[in-house]
Amino acid sequence: HSSGNKQRGSRSRSPPNGTYSHKKLKDRDSTSKNDTKKAAKNGSNGASYVYRRKEKDKHKINNNNNQQSPKKKQRQTSDNNMNNNMSNNNYSISPSPIPSHDNNNMAPQQFPSEQQKDGECFLCIDVECAATGYGHFDSAPCRIALVDFYGNILLDRVCKVPNIIDPLTEFTGLSLNEILYHSNDLHRILDELHSILKQYQKEYKHGVTIIGQNVVMDLIWTQLRKGIHYQRTIDTAHLFKTQTAKWSKFQYYSLRQVAYCLLSKSMNEEYHDPTEDARITIQL
């Protein structure tokens, strides 16, 4: 080993944290001895000497506290003011942010539940589309309408159609100018529609029932999801179908035919108005 002078197994250890070195202990013993000698020399005044020494030490501590930084003083004064305010307001100061409770006596927290209306909410939706291509299914929504059970219009919006080819004015009643410059973005209209349906979903106990003619396409165009925007659907195209005796096949009818046969009403004389279609559908 390089340290040949050191004995085997001996290690130089530094004193642990918080302990005095030998020099400090020696100085402390010498000062205490001097204090006792001075007290014995003074005789009857020994007790008063010790008292004066303690008062001198207290005076030094107070001077050190007065020499604190202004930020530390400000922080201490703010803490004292907060404690005084809490004591004046009869607040209980607990060491942890979560108050302690007795598990045996603690009752479960109850939240006020929203009162739901009994039954279900019947709404009718109808969508008109413009052509975005030359195929049968090349179309996009250009107008969306939502009507309640009593025929009140809850929503009627004209949508922008990107990559529009033909507005199909004979059917929609909308011109190209109206679709391009007097309309709103589809995602904003769908957000408004979804918020209305979610509100009625929460308000009624059995949720929303959507009624429509060939309602599957309306659900696809408006991006509605079962369990979130509605609970069930009623399709009037399947509701009023008939079965032929010869071929045992089902015969489907248009909304205009059913309205004329059952309600004695003529509709869509000029163009397809989605609000009119929805009102006739809800009556049927």
PDB file of C-alpha atoms in Angstrom:
ATOM      1  CA  HIS A   1       0.000   0.000   0.000  1.00  0.00           C
ATOM      2  CA  SER A   2       1.081   3.573  -0.633  1.00  0.00           C
ATOM      3  CA  SER A   3       0.148   4.656   2.882  1.00  0.00           C
ATOM      4  CA  GLY A   4       2.670   2.553   4.715  1.00  0.00           C
ATOM      5  CA  ASN A   5       2.760   4.762   7.800  1.00  0.00           C
ATOM      6  CA  LYS A   6      -0.885   4.081   8.508  1.00  0.00           C
ATOM      7  CA  GLN A   7      -1.751   1.049  10.533  1.00  0.00           C
ATOM      8  CA  ARG A   8      -3.849  -1.652   8.918  1.00  0.00           C
ATOM      9  CA  GLY A   9      -7.575  -1.108   9.431  1.00  0.00           C
ATOM     10  CA  SER A  10      -7.215   2.468  10.664  1.00  0.00           C
ATOM     11  CA  ARG A  11      -9.178   5.064   8.698  1.00  0.00           C
ATOM     12  CA  SER A  12      -9.317   8.814   9.087  1.00  0.00           C
ATOM     13  CA  ARG A  13     -12.922   9.812   9.522  1.00  0.00           C
ATOM     14  CA  SER A  14     -14.328  13.312   9.373  1.00  0.00           C
ATOM     15  CA  PRO A  15     -16.718  14.271  12.172  1.00  0.00           C
ATOM     16  CA  PRO A  16     -20.397  13.693  11.260  1.00  0.00           C
ATOM     17  CA  ASN A  17     -22.621  16.605  10.265  1.00  0.00           C
ATOM     18  CA  GLY A  18     -23.988  18.636  13.126  1.00  0.00           C
ATOM     19  CA  THR A  19     -21.164  17.688  15.598  1.00  0.00           C
ATOM     20  CA  TYR A  20     -18.492  19.978  16.964  1.00  0.00           C
ATOM     21  CA  SER A  21     -14.804  19.521  16.264  1.00  0.00           C
ATOM     22  CA  HIS A  22     -12.358  19.067  19.138  1.00  0.00           C
ATOM     23  CA  LYS A  23     -11.314  22.703  18.905  1.00  0.00           C
ATOM     24  CA  LYS A  24     -14.906  23.943  19.156  1.00  0.00           C
ATOM     25  CA  LEU A  25     -15.638  21.664  22.098  1.00  0.00           C
ATOM     26  CA  LYS A  26     -12.484  22.914  23.815  1.00  0.00           C
ATOM     27  CA  ASP A  27     -13.460  26.565  23.243  1.00  0.00           C
ATOM     28  CA  ARG A  28     -16.972  25.896  24.536  1.00  0.00           C
ATOM     29  CA  ASP A  29     -15.609  24.244  27.684  1.00  0.00           C
ATOM     30  CA  SER A  30     -13.207  27.124  28.282  1.00  0.00           C
ATOM     31  CA  THR A  31     -15.939  29.748  27.928  1.00  0.00           C
ATOM     32  CA  SER A  32     -18.230  27.849  30.291  1.00  0.00           C
ATOM     33  CA  LYS A  33     -15.387  27.559  32.834  1.00  0.00           C
ATOM     34  CA  ASN A  34     -14.659  31.281  32.562  1.00  0.00           C
ATOM     35  CA  ASP A  35     -18.338  32.053  33.109  1.00  0.00           C
ATOM     36  CA  THR A  36     -18.419  29.926  36.265  1.00  0.00           C
ATOM     37  CA  LYS A  37     -15.183  31.553  37.551  1.00  0.00           C
ATOM     38  CA  LYS A  38     -16.602  35.028  36.988  1.00  0.00           C
ATOM     39  CA  ALA A  39     -19.818  34.033  38.685  1.00  0.00           C
ATOM     40  CA  ALA A  40     -17.918  32.614  41.678  1.00  0.00           C
ATOM     41  CA  LYS A  41     -15.729  35.735  41.828  1.00  0.00           C
ATOM     42  CA  ASN A  42     -18.752  38.001  41.948  1.00  0.00           C
ATOM     43  CA  GLY A  43     -20.164  35.940  44.798  1.00  0.00           C
ATOM     44  CA  SER A  44     -23.762  36.952  45.392  1.00  0.00           C
ATOM     45  CA  ASN A  45     -23.868  38.673  42.019  1.00  0.00           C
ATOM     46  CA  GLY A  46     -23.195  35.394  40.176  1.00  0.00           C
ATOM     47  CA  ALA A  47     -26.833  34.797  39.348  1.00  0.00           C
ATOM     48  CA  SER A  48     -27.253  38.345  38.061  1.00  0.00           C
ATOM     49  CA  TYR A  49     -24.174  37.875  35.863  1.00  0.00           C
ATOM     50  CA  VAL A  50     -25.660  34.774  34.238  1.00  0.00           C
ATOM     51  CA  TYR A  51     -28.941  36.643  33.746  1.00  0.00           C
ATOM     52  CA  ARG A  52     -27.125  39.569  32.057  1.00  0.00           C
ATOM     53  CA  ARG A  53     -25.260  37.121  29.807  1.00  0.00           C
ATOM     54  CA  LYS A  54     -28.576  35.551  28.694  1.00  0.00           C
ATOM     55  CA  GLU A  55     -30.096  38.956  28.006  1.00  0.00           C
ATOM     56  CA  LYS A  56     -27.033  39.874  25.935  1.00  0.00           C
ATOM     57  CA  ASP A  57     -27.465  36.715  23.827  1.00  0.00           C
ATOM     58  CA  LYS A  58     -31.157  37.507  23.282  1.00  0.00           C
ATOM     59  CA  HIS A  59     -30.202  41.028  22.171  1.00  0.00           C
ATOM     60  CA  LYS A  60     -27.820  39.575  19.562  1.00  0.00           C
ATOM     61  CA  ILE A  61     -30.543  37.265  18.210  1.00  0.00           C
ATOM     62  CA  ASN A  62     -32.990  40.174  17.886  1.00  0.00           C
ATOM     63  CA  ASN A  63     -30.395  42.250  16.024  1.00  0.00           C
ATOM     64  CA  ASN A  64     -29.807  39.389  13.577  1.00  0.00           C
ATOM     65  CA  ASN A  65     -33.561  39.109  12.924  1.00  0.00           C
ATOM     66  CA  ASN A  66     -33.839  42.843  12.285  1.00  0.00           C
ATOM     67  CA  GLN A  67     -31.089  42.618   9.671  1.00  0.00           C
ATOM     68  CA  GLN A  68     -33.107  40.241   7.461  1.00  0.00           C
ATOM     69  CA  SER A  69     -33.711  40.945   3.772  1.00  0.00           C
ATOM     70  CA  PRO A  70     -36.841  42.994   2.890  1.00  0.00           C
ATOM     71  CA  LYS A  71     -38.257  40.089   0.831  1.00  0.00           C
ATOM     72  CA  LYS A  72     -38.011  37.751   3.802  1.00  0.00           C
ATOM     73  CA  LYS A  73     -39.630  40.333   6.075  1.00  0.00           C
ATOM     74  CA  GLN A  74     -42.454  40.865   3.582  1.00  0.00           C
ATOM     75  CA  ARG A  75     -43.017  37.115   3.318  1.00  0.00           C
ATOM     76  CA  GLN A  76     -43.160  36.739   7.085  1.00  0.00           C
ATOM     77  CA  THR A  77     -45.574  39.650   7.500  1.00  0.00           C
ATOM     78  CA  SER A  78     -47.860  38.237   4.772  1.00  0.00           C
ATOM     79  CA  ASP A  79     -47.825  34.826   6.475  1.00  0.00           C
ATOM     80  CA  ASN A  80     -48.663  36.417   9.808  1.00  0.00           C
ATOM     81  CA  ASN A  81     -51.532  38.421   8.274  1.00  0.00           C
ATOM     82  CA  MET A  82     -52.934  35.298   6.625  1.00  0.00           C
ATOM     83  CA  ASN A  83     -52.809  33.377   9.889  1.00  0.00           C
ATOM     84  CA  ASN A  84     -54.514  36.252  11.702  1.00  0.00           C
ATOM     85  CA  ASN A  85     -57.290  36.423   9.087  1.00  0.00           C
ATOM     86  CA  MET A  86     -57.855  32.690   9.266  1.00  0.00           C
ATOM     87  CA  SER A  87     -58.006  32.785  13.056  1.00  0.00           C
ATOM     88  CA  ASN A  88     -60.470  35.703  12.938  1.00  0.00           C
ATOM     89  CA  ASN A  89     -62.688  33.846  10.465  1.00  0.00           C
ATOM     90  CA  ASN A  90     -62.613  30.682  12.611  1.00  0.00           C
ATOM     91  CA  TYR A  91     -60.875  28.625   9.965  1.00  0.00           C
ATOM     92  CA  SER A  92     -59.181  25.415  11.003  1.00  0.00           C
ATOM     93  CA  ILE A  93     -55.616  25.184   9.729  1.00  0.00           C
ATOM     94  CA  SER A  94     -54.645  21.623   8.871  1.00  0.00           C
ATOM     95  CA  PRO A  95     -51.116  20.568   7.909  1.00  0.00           C
ATOM     96  CA  SER A  96     -52.333  18.792   4.747  1.00  0.00           C
ATOM     97  CA  PRO A  97     -54.479  20.244   1.912  1.00  0.00           C
ATOM     98  CA  ILE A  98     -56.953  17.350   2.291  1.00  0.00           C
ATOM     99  CA  PRO A  99     -58.907  17.569   5.587  1.00  0.00           C
ATOM    100  CA  SER A 100     -58.991  14.434   7.658  1.00  0.00           C
ATOM    101  CA  HIS A 101     -62.335  12.686   8.089  1.00  0.00           C
ATOM    102  CA  ASP A 102     -63.535   9.872  10.212  1.00  0.00           C
ATOM    103  CA  ASN A 103     -64.155   6.963   7.862  1.00  0.00           C
ATOM    104  CA  ASN A 104     -66.912   5.607  10.054  1.00  0.00           C
ATOM    105  CA  ASN A 105     -68.906   8.843  10.160  1.00  0.00           C
ATOM    106  CA  MET A 106     -68.169  10.029   6.616  1.00  0.00           C
ATOM    107  CA  ALA A 107     -71.311  10.025   4.440  1.00  0.00           C
ATOM    108  CA  PRO A 108     -71.024   9.673   0.622  1.00  0.00           C
ATOM    109  CA  GLN A 109     -71.120  12.965  -1.261  1.00  0.00           C
ATOM    110  CA  GLN A 110     -74.347  13.418  -3.203  1.00  0.00           C
ATOM    111  CA  PHE A 111     -74.530  15.543  -6.348  1.00  0.00           C
ATOM    112  CA  PRO A 112     -77.783  17.143  -7.522  1.00  0.00           C
ATOM    113  CA  SER A 113     -79.019  15.073 -10.454  1.00  0.00           C
ATOM    114  CA  GLU A 114     -80.729  16.751 -13.363  1.00  0.00           C
ATOM    115  CA  GLN A 115     -84.433  15.991 -13.530  1.00  0.00           C
ATOM    116  CA  GLN A 116     -85.192  14.200 -16.778  1.00  0.00           C
ATOM    117  CA  LYS A 117     -88.508  14.278 -18.567  1.00  0.00           C
ATOM    118  CA  ASP A 118     -90.270  10.958 -18.839  1.00  0.00           C
ATOM    119  CA  GLY A 119     -90.679   9.422 -22.282  1.00  0.00           C
ATOM    120  CA  GLU A 120     -88.694  10.142 -25.435  1.00  0.00           C
ATOM    121  CA  CYS A 121     -88.208  13.151 -27.673  1.00  0.00           C
ATOM    122  CA  PHE A 122     -89.399  12.762 -31.286  1.00  0.00           C
ATOM    123  CA  LEU A 123     -87.477  14.842 -33.812  1.00  0.00           C
ATOM    124  CA  CYS A 124     -87.491  14.799 -37.603  1.00  0.00           C
ATOM    125  CA  ILE A 125     -84.456  15.538 -39.765  1.00  0.00           C
ATOM    126  CA  ASP A 126     -84.299  16.138 -43.494  1.00  0.00           C
ATOM    127  CA  VAL A 127     -81.305  16.864 -45.726  1.00  0.00           C
ATOM    128  CA  GLU A 128     -81.225  18.257 -49.281  1.00  0.00           C
ATOM    129  CA  CYS A 129     -78.142  17.668 -51.410  1.00  0.00           C
ATOM    130  CA  ALA A 130     -76.373  19.248 -54.370  1.00  0.00           C
ATOM    131  CA  ALA A 131     -74.387  17.387 -57.033  1.00  0.00           C
ATOM    132  CA  THR A 132     -70.616  17.072 -56.656  1.00  0.00           C
ATOM    133  CA  GLY A 133     -70.174  14.614 -59.541  1.00  0.00           C
ATOM    134  CA  TYR A 134     -72.001  12.775 -62.299  1.00  0.00           C
ATOM    135  CA  GLY A 135     -72.723   9.539 -60.401  1.00  0.00           C
ATOM    136  CA  HIS A 136     -75.872   8.679 -58.469  1.00  0.00           C
ATOM    137  CA  PHE A 137     -74.174   8.999 -55.070  1.00  0.00           C
ATOM    138  CA  ASP A 138     -71.979  12.011 -55.955  1.00  0.00           C
ATOM    139  CA  SER A 139     -73.779  14.490 -53.688  1.00  0.00           C
ATOM    140  CA  ALA A 140     -73.196  16.556 -50.550  1.00  0.00           C
ATOM    141  CA  PRO A 141     -75.573  18.303 -48.097  1.00  0.00           C
ATOM    142  CA  CYS A 142     -76.569  21.821 -49.109  1.00  0.00           C
ATOM    143  CA  ARG A 143     -79.441  22.374 -46.616  1.00  0.00           C
ATOM    144  CA  ILE A 144     -80.240  20.724 -43.260  1.00  0.00           C
ATOM    145  CA  ALA A 145     -83.485  21.088 -41.306  1.00  0.00           C
ATOM    146  CA  LEU A 146     -84.571  19.790 -37.882  1.00  0.00           C
ATOM    147  CA  VAL A 147     -88.193  19.901 -36.653  1.00  0.00           C
ATOM    148  CA  ASP A 148     -89.658  18.895 -33.286  1.00  0.00           C
ATOM    149  CA  PHE A 149     -92.798  16.860 -32.555  1.00  0.00           C
ATOM    150  CA  TYR A 150     -95.077  19.920 -32.877  1.00  0.00           C
ATOM    151  CA  GLY A 151     -93.623  21.096 -36.187  1.00  0.00           C
ATOM    152  CA  ASN A 152     -91.451  23.854 -34.718  1.00  0.00           C
ATOM    153  CA  ILE A 153     -88.251  24.468 -36.694  1.00  0.00           C
ATOM    154  CA  LEU A 154     -85.216  23.886 -34.477  1.00  0.00           C
ATOM    155  CA  LEU A 155     -82.614  24.201 -37.235  1.00  0.00           C
ATOM    156  CA  ASP A 156     -82.628  25.314 -40.892  1.00  0.00           C
ATOM    157  CA  ARG A 157     -79.231  26.055 -42.417  1.00  0.00           C
ATOM    158  CA  VAL A 158     -77.760  26.310 -45.918  1.00  0.00           C
ATOM    159  CA  CYS A 159     -74.359  24.592 -46.209  1.00  0.00           C
ATOM    160  CA  LYS A 160     -71.348  25.327 -48.368  1.00  0.00           C
ATOM    161  CA  VAL A 161     -70.681  22.539 -50.870  1.00  0.00           C
ATOM    162  CA  PRO A 162     -67.036  22.114 -51.881  1.00  0.00           C
ATOM    163  CA  ASN A 163     -66.399  21.006 -55.486  1.00  0.00           C
ATOM    164  CA  ILE A 164     -70.004  21.663 -56.411  1.00  0.00           C
ATOM    165  CA  ILE A 165     -71.003  20.892 -60.004  1.00  0.00           C
ATOM    166  CA  ASP A 166     -74.740  21.557 -60.007  1.00  0.00           C
ATOM    167  CA  PRO A 167     -76.940  23.020 -57.237  1.00  0.00           C
ATOM    168  CA  LEU A 168     -79.937  21.077 -58.599  1.00  0.00           C
ATOM    169  CA  THR A 169     -82.112  24.140 -58.278  1.00  0.00           C
ATOM    170  CA  GLU A 170     -85.192  22.261 -59.574  1.00  0.00           C
ATOM    171  CA  PHE A 171     -85.060  20.070 -56.453  1.00  0.00           C
ATOM    172  CA  THR A 172     -83.282  22.153 -53.785  1.00  0.00           C
ATOM    173  CA  GLY A 173     -84.617  25.582 -54.679  1.00  0.00           C
ATOM    174  CA  LEU A 174     -81.114  27.002 -54.124  1.00  0.00           C
ATOM    175  CA  SER A 175     -78.967  28.791 -56.634  1.00  0.00           C
ATOM    176  CA  LEU A 176     -75.214  28.442 -56.990  1.00  0.00           C
ATOM    177  CA  ASN A 177     -74.747  31.944 -55.590  1.00  0.00           C
ATOM    178  CA  GLU A 178     -76.722  31.106 -52.434  1.00  0.00           C
ATOM    179  CA  ILE A 179     -74.753  27.929 -51.774  1.00  0.00           C
ATOM    180  CA  LEU A 180     -71.361  29.566 -52.295  1.00  0.00           C
ATOM    181  CA  TYR A 181     -71.825  33.007 -50.726  1.00  0.00           C
ATOM    182  CA  HIS A 182     -74.914  32.875 -48.479  1.00  0.00           C
ATOM    183  CA  SER A 183     -74.175  29.761 -46.482  1.00  0.00           C
ATOM    184  CA  ASN A 184     -72.101  28.418 -43.591  1.00  0.00           C
ATOM    185  CA  ASP A 185     -69.448  25.744 -43.361  1.00  0.00           C
ATOM    186  CA  LEU A 186     -70.779  22.236 -42.945  1.00  0.00           C
ATOM    187  CA  HIS A 187     -68.760  21.456 -39.812  1.00  0.00           C
ATOM    188  CA  ARG A 188     -70.204  24.482 -37.998  1.00  0.00           C
ATOM    189  CA  ILE A 189     -73.760  23.487 -38.897  1.00  0.00           C
ATOM    190  CA  LEU A 190     -73.102  19.915 -37.790  1.00  0.00           C
ATOM    191  CA  ASP A 191     -71.695  21.154 -34.487  1.00  0.00           C
ATOM    192  CA  GLU A 192     -74.878  23.144 -33.917  1.00  0.00           C
ATOM    193  CA  LEU A 193     -77.040  20.150 -34.842  1.00  0.00           C
ATOM    194  CA  HIS A 194     -75.083  17.783 -32.587  1.00  0.00           C
ATOM    195  CA  SER A 195     -75.310  20.135 -29.616  1.00  0.00           C
ATOM    196  CA  ILE A 196     -79.118  20.348 -29.979  1.00  0.00           C
ATOM    197  CA  LEU A 197     -79.471  16.575 -30.136  1.00  0.00           C
ATOM    198  CA  LYS A 198     -77.160  16.019 -27.158  1.00  0.00           C
ATOM    199  CA  GLN A 199     -79.201  18.478 -25.126  1.00  0.00           C
ATOM    200  CA  TYR A 200     -82.431  16.584 -25.817  1.00  0.00           C
ATOM    201  CA  GLN A 201     -80.658  13.293 -25.161  1.00  0.00           C
ATOM    202  CA  LYS A 202     -79.892  14.439 -21.609  1.00  0.00           C
ATOM    203  CA  GLU A 203     -83.262  16.108 -21.087  1.00  0.00           C
ATOM    204  CA  TYR A 204     -85.436  13.066 -21.812  1.00  0.00           C
ATOM    205  CA  LYS A 205     -85.314   9.771 -19.970  1.00  0.00           C
ATOM    206  CA  HIS A 206     -85.384   7.599 -23.101  1.00  0.00           C
ATOM    207  CA  GLY A 207     -83.421   9.995 -25.277  1.00  0.00           C
ATOM    208  CA  VAL A 208     -84.107  11.127 -28.847  1.00  0.00           C
ATOM    209  CA  THR A 209     -85.984   9.238 -31.536  1.00  0.00           C
ATOM    210  CA  ILE A 210     -85.216  10.495 -35.050  1.00  0.00           C
ATOM    211  CA  ILE A 211     -87.902  10.145 -37.709  1.00  0.00           C
ATOM    212  CA  GLY A 212     -87.256  10.497 -41.424  1.00  0.00           C
ATOM    213  CA  GLN A 213     -87.910   9.287 -44.950  1.00  0.00           C
ATOM    214  CA  ASN A 214     -85.019   6.971 -45.825  1.00  0.00           C
ATOM    215  CA  VAL A 215     -83.448   8.216 -42.608  1.00  0.00           C
ATOM    216  CA  VAL A 216     -80.261   6.161 -43.038  1.00  0.00           C
ATOM    217  CA  MET A 217     -78.861   8.590 -45.603  1.00  0.00           C
ATOM    218  CA  ASP A 218     -79.727  11.554 -43.392  1.00  0.00           C
ATOM    219  CA  LEU A 219     -77.797   9.952 -40.525  1.00  0.00           C
ATOM    220  CA  ILE A 220     -74.775   9.424 -42.791  1.00  0.00           C
ATOM    221  CA  TRP A 221     -74.788  12.974 -44.162  1.00  0.00           C
ATOM    222  CA  THR A 222     -75.145  14.550 -40.704  1.00  0.00           C
ATOM    223  CA  GLN A 223     -72.637  12.168 -39.025  1.00  0.00           C
ATOM    224  CA  LEU A 224     -74.989  11.150 -36.213  1.00  0.00           C
ATOM    225  CA  ARG A 225     -74.061   8.344 -33.836  1.00  0.00           C
ATOM    226  CA  LYS A 226     -76.424   6.098 -31.945  1.00  0.00           C
ATOM    227  CA  GLY A 227     -76.217   6.432 -28.171  1.00  0.00           C
ATOM    228  CA  ILE A 228     -74.680   9.907 -28.432  1.00  0.00           C
ATOM    229  CA  HIS A 229     -77.069  11.903 -30.636  1.00  0.00           C
ATOM    230  CA  TYR A 230     -80.099   9.584 -30.634  1.00  0.00           C
ATOM    231  CA  GLN A 231     -81.389   6.294 -29.225  1.00  0.00           C
ATOM    232  CA  ARG A 232     -83.532   4.879 -32.043  1.00  0.00           C
ATOM    233  CA  THR A 233     -84.969   5.769 -35.460  1.00  0.00           C
ATOM    234  CA  ILE A 234     -88.288   5.450 -37.294  1.00  0.00           C
ATOM    235  CA  ASP A 235     -88.140   5.222 -41.074  1.00  0.00           C
ATOM    236  CA  THR A 236     -91.431   6.187 -42.708  1.00  0.00           C
ATOM    237  CA  ALA A 237     -90.340   4.522 -45.966  1.00  0.00           C
ATOM    238  CA  HIS A 238     -90.390   1.140 -44.189  1.00  0.00           C
ATOM    239  CA  LEU A 239     -93.356   2.082 -42.018  1.00  0.00           C
ATOM    240  CA  PHE A 240     -95.784   2.545 -44.938  1.00  0.00           C
ATOM    241  CA  LYS A 241     -94.490  -0.091 -47.372  1.00  0.00           C
ATOM    242  CA  THR A 242     -96.903  -2.647 -48.814  1.00  0.00           C
ATOM    243  CA  GLN A 243     -96.409  -6.205 -49.981  1.00  0.00           C
ATOM    244  CA  THR A 244     -97.629  -7.333 -53.382  1.00  0.00           C
ATOM    245  CA  ALA A 245     -99.685 -10.513 -53.409  1.00  0.00           C
ATOM    246  CA  LYS A 246     -98.320 -11.768 -56.730  1.00  0.00           C
ATOM    247  CA  TRP A 247     -94.581 -11.397 -56.253  1.00  0.00           C
ATOM    248  CA  SER A 248     -94.414 -11.254 -52.418  1.00  0.00           C
ATOM    249  CA  LYS A 249     -92.194  -8.194 -52.679  1.00  0.00           C
ATOM    250  CA  PHE A 250     -92.441  -4.901 -50.862  1.00  0.00           C
ATOM    251  CA  GLN A 251     -93.584  -1.760 -52.600  1.00  0.00           C
ATOM    252  CA  TYR A 252     -92.090   1.516 -51.305  1.00  0.00           C
ATOM    253  CA  TYR A 253     -93.679   4.940 -51.758  1.00  0.00           C
ATOM    254  CA  SER A 254     -92.334   8.450 -51.788  1.00  0.00           C
ATOM    255  CA  LEU A 255     -93.140  10.927 -49.062  1.00  0.00           C
ATOM    256  CA  ARG A 256     -95.288  12.903 -51.471  1.00  0.00           C
ATOM    257  CA  GLN A 257     -97.395   9.836 -52.315  1.00  0.00           C
ATOM    258  CA  VAL A 258     -97.962   8.897 -48.662  1.00  0.00           C
ATOM    259  CA  ALA A 259     -98.869  12.477 -47.706  1.00  0.00           C
ATOM    260  CA  TYR A 260    -101.393  12.711 -50.518  1.00  0.00           C
ATOM    261  CA  CYS A 261    -102.938   9.313 -49.687  1.00  0.00           C
ATOM    262  CA  LEU A 262    -103.099   9.518 -45.874  1.00  0.00           C
ATOM    263  CA  LEU A 263    -103.134  13.258 -45.136  1.00  0.00           C
ATOM    264  CA  SER A 264    -104.742  14.556 -48.355  1.00  0.00           C
ATOM    265  CA  LYS A 265    -101.915  17.070 -48.669  1.00  0.00           C
ATOM    266  CA  SER A 266     -99.976  18.050 -51.755  1.00  0.00           C
ATOM    267  CA  MET A 267     -96.372  19.008 -51.177  1.00  0.00           C
ATOM    268  CA  ASN A 268     -93.202  19.960 -53.037  1.00  0.00           C
ATOM    269  CA  GLU A 269     -95.123  21.915 -55.664  1.00  0.00           C
ATOM    270  CA  GLU A 270     -92.138  24.142 -56.477  1.00  0.00           C
ATOM    271  CA  TYR A 271     -89.082  22.422 -54.944  1.00  0.00           C
ATOM    272  CA  HIS A 272     -88.073  20.218 -52.002  1.00  0.00           C
ATOM    273  CA  ASP A 273     -88.251  22.298 -48.841  1.00  0.00           C
ATOM    274  CA  PRO A 274     -86.649  20.282 -45.996  1.00  0.00           C
ATOM    275  CA  THR A 275     -88.733  22.045 -43.348  1.00  0.00           C
ATOM    276  CA  GLU A 276     -91.927  21.102 -45.184  1.00  0.00           C
ATOM    277  CA  ASP A 277     -90.746  17.518 -45.652  1.00  0.00           C
ATOM    278  CA  ALA A 278     -89.880  17.223 -41.958  1.00  0.00           C
ATOM    279  CA  ARG A 279     -93.247  18.585 -40.830  1.00  0.00           C
ATOM    280  CA  ILE A 280     -95.166  16.166 -43.087  1.00  0.00           C
ATOM    281  CA  THR A 281     -92.986  13.290 -41.880  1.00  0.00           C
ATOM    282  CA  ILE A 282     -93.628  14.063 -38.214  1.00  0.00           C
ATOM    283  CA  GLN A 283     -97.381  14.210 -38.898  1.00  0.00           C
ATOM    284  CA  LEU A 284     -97.282  10.832 -40.568  1.00  0.00           C
TER     285      LEU A 284
END
